[in-house]
Amino acid sequence: DHVLVRYFYEGVVARRQGSLHWNNAFRIFPCRDGYILLSLFQQWETLVEWLEAEGMAEDLTDKEWLDREKRLQQLDHVIEVLERWTKSHTVAELVEKGQLMRFPWAEVTSIPRLVDSPQLKERSFWVEVEHPQSGKKYKFPGALCKLSRSPWRVGSHVPSVGEHNKDIYQELGLSEYEIEALAKEGVI
């Protein structure tokens, strides 16, 4: 999300850091039933109080951990403690309480959970699109937002295998003659 900004302003080409955000502010942690994206440094004292109330803060209650630079230098330790804690909870437990505490946390949603999301169902987000040749219906993402003056509608059907190949070959610079010749040879 900030890769280009870092490049333009700092001249830094960002490298992958696993599930850790480039600025070390966020990381994906495992829970009992899935994954959650946690902020590592926002509202640090509140987070540590929560861990302490559950007997899982370990040494993070020591005053030295109030220093953000110390936490950055010892990030692996902070992550280990937080990971032990997140694994003792469900995603819903952490997200719900985290939201009450105004933490910018979010569930890392699996595809099945996304498709079954009560919020997306309530918004009628998923739409069924019928394929004109097979008659089979497919579930598609619908409108990202609903506007009263310009309602969203499905623009086209699910493409058949190879339906747009000719268009793609032409975009790649192949002439009609070249496409026909390659088809006759069984290349395409």
Tab-separated table of C-alpha atoms in Angstrom:
chain	number	residue	atom	x	y	z
A	1	ASP	CA	0.000	0.000	0.000
A	2	HIS	CA	2.896	2.384	0.585
A	3	VAL	CA	5.452	0.785	-1.730
A	4	LEU	CA	5.454	3.585	-4.302
A	5	VAL	CA	5.418	6.318	-1.657
A	6	ARG	CA	8.514	4.801	-0.052
A	7	TYR	CA	10.204	4.527	-3.417
A	8	PHE	CA	9.415	8.110	-4.482
A	9	TYR	CA	10.302	9.749	-1.163
A	10	GLU	CA	12.965	7.481	0.290
A	11	GLY	CA	14.352	5.770	-2.810
A	12	VAL	CA	13.722	2.434	-1.079
A	13	VAL	CA	12.485	-0.626	-2.935
A	14	ALA	CA	10.379	-2.462	-0.364
A	15	ARG	CA	11.153	-6.130	0.228
A	16	ARG	CA	8.738	-8.789	1.416
A	17	GLN	CA	8.703	-9.330	5.176
A	18	GLY	CA	6.320	-12.238	5.460
A	19	SER	CA	3.170	-11.150	7.259
A	20	LEU	CA	4.816	-8.039	8.741
A	21	HIS	CA	3.815	-4.653	7.275
A	22	TRP	CA	6.708	-2.711	5.711
A	23	ASN	CA	6.797	-0.131	8.533
A	24	ASN	CA	6.525	-2.804	11.253
A	25	ALA	CA	3.252	-1.281	12.464
A	26	PHE	CA	1.008	-4.225	11.553
A	27	ARG	CA	1.375	-7.980	11.396
A	28	ILE	CA	-0.840	-10.959	10.712
A	29	PHE	CA	-1.111	-13.303	13.706
A	30	PRO	CA	-2.627	-16.778	14.028
A	31	CYS	CA	-5.643	-17.299	16.276
A	32	ARG	CA	-7.398	-20.506	17.328
A	33	ASP	CA	-9.670	-20.386	14.293
A	34	GLY	CA	-8.016	-18.132	11.721
A	35	TYR	CA	-5.865	-15.036	11.395
A	36	ILE	CA	-6.024	-11.416	12.508
A	37	LEU	CA	-4.191	-8.266	11.453
A	38	LEU	CA	-2.949	-6.458	14.578
A	39	SER	CA	-1.398	-3.060	15.077
A	40	LEU	CA	1.805	-3.596	17.004
A	41	PHE	CA	2.432	-0.131	18.397
A	42	GLN	CA	-0.775	1.903	18.467
A	43	GLN	CA	-2.215	2.138	21.979
A	44	TRP	CA	0.643	0.008	23.296
A	45	GLU	CA	-0.136	0.549	26.978
A	46	THR	CA	-3.793	-0.446	26.519
A	47	LEU	CA	-2.767	-3.584	24.639
A	48	VAL	CA	-0.281	-4.583	27.343
A	49	GLU	CA	-2.926	-3.988	30.053
A	50	TRP	CA	-5.233	-6.390	28.197
A	51	LEU	CA	-2.499	-9.030	27.977
A	52	GLU	CA	-1.639	-8.494	31.658
A	53	ALA	CA	-5.290	-8.917	32.710
A	54	GLU	CA	-5.178	-12.329	31.030
A	55	GLY	CA	-1.800	-13.216	32.554
A	56	MET	CA	-0.078	-13.262	29.157
A	57	ALA	CA	1.956	-10.027	29.098
A	58	GLU	CA	5.155	-11.785	30.231
A	59	ASP	CA	7.882	-9.097	30.452
A	60	LEU	CA	6.068	-6.544	28.249
A	61	THR	CA	4.859	-4.792	31.419
A	62	ASP	CA	8.447	-3.690	32.165
A	63	LYS	CA	8.890	0.091	31.754
A	64	GLU	CA	11.593	-0.366	29.097
A	65	TRP	CA	8.942	-1.645	26.656
A	66	LEU	CA	7.204	1.746	26.691
A	67	ASP	CA	10.016	2.944	24.409
A	68	ARG	CA	8.957	2.409	20.785
A	69	GLU	CA	12.586	2.109	19.657
A	70	LYS	CA	13.158	-0.686	22.177
A	71	ARG	CA	10.107	-2.500	20.812
A	72	LEU	CA	11.384	-2.094	17.244
A	73	GLN	CA	14.836	-3.397	18.206
A	74	GLN	CA	13.297	-6.381	19.994
A	75	LEU	CA	10.440	-6.888	17.528
A	76	ASP	CA	10.915	-10.657	17.381
A	77	HIS	CA	10.295	-10.924	21.129
A	78	VAL	CA	7.216	-8.680	20.967
A	79	ILE	CA	5.848	-10.830	18.131
A	80	GLU	CA	6.512	-14.074	20.048
A	81	VAL	CA	4.607	-12.830	23.116
A	82	LEU	CA	1.704	-11.494	21.056
A	83	GLU	CA	1.523	-14.687	18.999
A	84	ARG	CA	1.215	-16.853	22.122
A	85	TRP	CA	-1.613	-14.560	23.223
A	86	THR	CA	-3.496	-14.457	19.878
A	87	LYS	CA	-3.340	-18.261	19.621
A	88	SER	CA	-5.321	-18.442	22.874
A	89	HIS	CA	-8.260	-16.541	21.324
A	90	THR	CA	-10.669	-16.809	18.433
A	91	VAL	CA	-10.594	-14.168	15.728
A	92	ALA	CA	-14.054	-12.920	16.762
A	93	GLU	CA	-12.990	-12.466	20.408
A	94	LEU	CA	-10.021	-10.303	19.440
A	95	VAL	CA	-11.784	-8.317	16.714
A	96	GLU	CA	-14.841	-7.558	18.866
A	97	LYS	CA	-12.918	-6.466	21.951
A	98	GLY	CA	-10.282	-4.741	19.816
A	99	GLN	CA	-12.971	-2.679	18.088
A	100	LEU	CA	-14.428	-1.674	21.451
A	101	MET	CA	-10.950	-0.466	22.408
A	102	ARG	CA	-10.620	1.340	19.044
A	103	PHE	CA	-7.736	-0.803	17.824
A	104	PRO	CA	-7.380	-0.821	14.018
A	105	TRP	CA	-7.588	-4.607	13.835
A	106	ALA	CA	-9.230	-6.802	11.242
A	107	GLU	CA	-9.921	-10.432	10.522
A	108	VAL	CA	-7.929	-11.940	7.677
A	109	THR	CA	-10.921	-13.479	5.990
A	110	SER	CA	-10.790	-16.820	4.205
A	111	ILE	CA	-12.677	-17.194	0.929
A	112	PRO	CA	-15.442	-19.399	2.433
A	113	ARG	CA	-15.961	-16.948	5.331
A	114	LEU	CA	-16.023	-14.022	2.899
A	115	VAL	CA	-18.653	-15.712	0.732
A	116	ASP	CA	-20.739	-16.491	3.855
A	117	SER	CA	-20.265	-13.028	5.402
A	118	PRO	CA	-23.517	-11.861	7.056
A	119	GLN	CA	-22.645	-8.250	6.181
A	120	LEU	CA	-22.187	-9.003	2.471
A	121	LYS	CA	-25.353	-11.118	2.454
A	122	GLU	CA	-27.324	-8.299	4.101
A	123	ARG	CA	-26.043	-5.872	1.438
A	124	SER	CA	-26.998	-8.346	-1.339
A	125	PHE	CA	-23.388	-8.045	-2.491
A	126	TRP	CA	-23.196	-11.387	-4.279
A	127	VAL	CA	-25.101	-11.627	-7.548
A	128	GLU	CA	-25.842	-14.631	-9.715
A	129	VAL	CA	-24.893	-14.379	-13.370
A	130	GLU	CA	-26.157	-16.887	-15.889
A	131	HIS	CA	-23.819	-18.051	-18.620
A	132	PRO	CA	-25.604	-17.655	-21.981
A	133	GLN	CA	-24.354	-20.938	-23.480
A	134	SER	CA	-24.391	-23.364	-20.563
A	135	GLY	CA	-27.288	-21.808	-18.673
A	136	LYS	CA	-25.269	-22.423	-15.506
A	137	LYS	CA	-25.382	-19.727	-12.813
A	138	TYR	CA	-22.240	-18.363	-11.190
A	139	LYS	CA	-21.854	-16.223	-8.092
A	140	PHE	CA	-20.125	-12.890	-8.786
A	141	PRO	CA	-19.132	-9.922	-6.621
A	142	GLY	CA	-21.691	-7.164	-7.009
A	143	ALA	CA	-21.583	-3.427	-6.471
A	144	LEU	CA	-18.958	-2.054	-4.096
A	145	CYS	CA	-21.331	0.776	-3.267
A	146	LYS	CA	-24.995	1.343	-4.019
A	147	LEU	CA	-25.859	4.647	-5.664
A	148	SER	CA	-29.487	5.715	-6.110
A	149	ARG	CA	-29.000	7.748	-9.312
A	150	SER	CA	-26.706	5.332	-11.097
A	151	PRO	CA	-27.528	1.814	-9.967
A	152	TRP	CA	-24.970	-0.894	-10.619
A	153	ARG	CA	-25.761	-3.779	-12.946
A	154	VAL	CA	-23.958	-6.835	-14.267
A	155	GLY	CA	-22.056	-5.852	-17.396
A	156	SER	CA	-21.441	-9.217	-19.012
A	157	HIS	CA	-21.618	-12.954	-18.572
A	158	VAL	CA	-18.943	-15.348	-17.388
A	159	PRO	CA	-16.628	-15.840	-20.389
A	160	SER	CA	-16.355	-19.264	-21.986
A	161	VAL	CA	-12.949	-20.897	-22.181
A	162	GLY	CA	-11.161	-19.258	-25.111
A	163	GLU	CA	-13.973	-16.778	-25.785
A	164	HIS	CA	-11.642	-13.763	-25.899
A	165	ASN	CA	-8.540	-15.468	-27.276
A	166	LYS	CA	-8.746	-13.789	-30.697
A	167	ASP	CA	-8.978	-10.340	-29.100
A	168	ILE	CA	-5.973	-11.116	-26.913
A	169	TYR	CA	-3.919	-12.431	-29.846
A	170	GLN	CA	-4.692	-9.247	-31.767
A	171	GLU	CA	-3.690	-7.115	-28.771
A	172	LEU	CA	-0.407	-9.038	-28.774
A	173	GLY	CA	0.130	-7.883	-32.354
A	174	LEU	CA	-0.835	-11.008	-34.314
A	175	SER	CA	-2.590	-10.422	-37.615
A	176	GLU	CA	-5.753	-12.231	-38.722
A	177	TYR	CA	-3.617	-14.292	-41.113
A	178	GLU	CA	-1.129	-15.282	-38.352
A	179	ILE	CA	-3.950	-16.282	-36.019
A	180	GLU	CA	-5.544	-18.491	-38.710
A	181	ALA	CA	-2.176	-20.082	-39.564
A	182	LEU	CA	-1.416	-20.871	-35.908
A	183	ALA	CA	-4.916	-22.320	-35.469
A	184	LYS	CA	-4.481	-24.575	-38.535
A	185	GLU	CA	-1.174	-25.847	-37.122
A	186	GLY	CA	-2.865	-26.596	-33.799
A	187	VAL	CA	-0.644	-24.155	-31.917
A	188	ILE	CA	-3.621	-22.171	-30.655
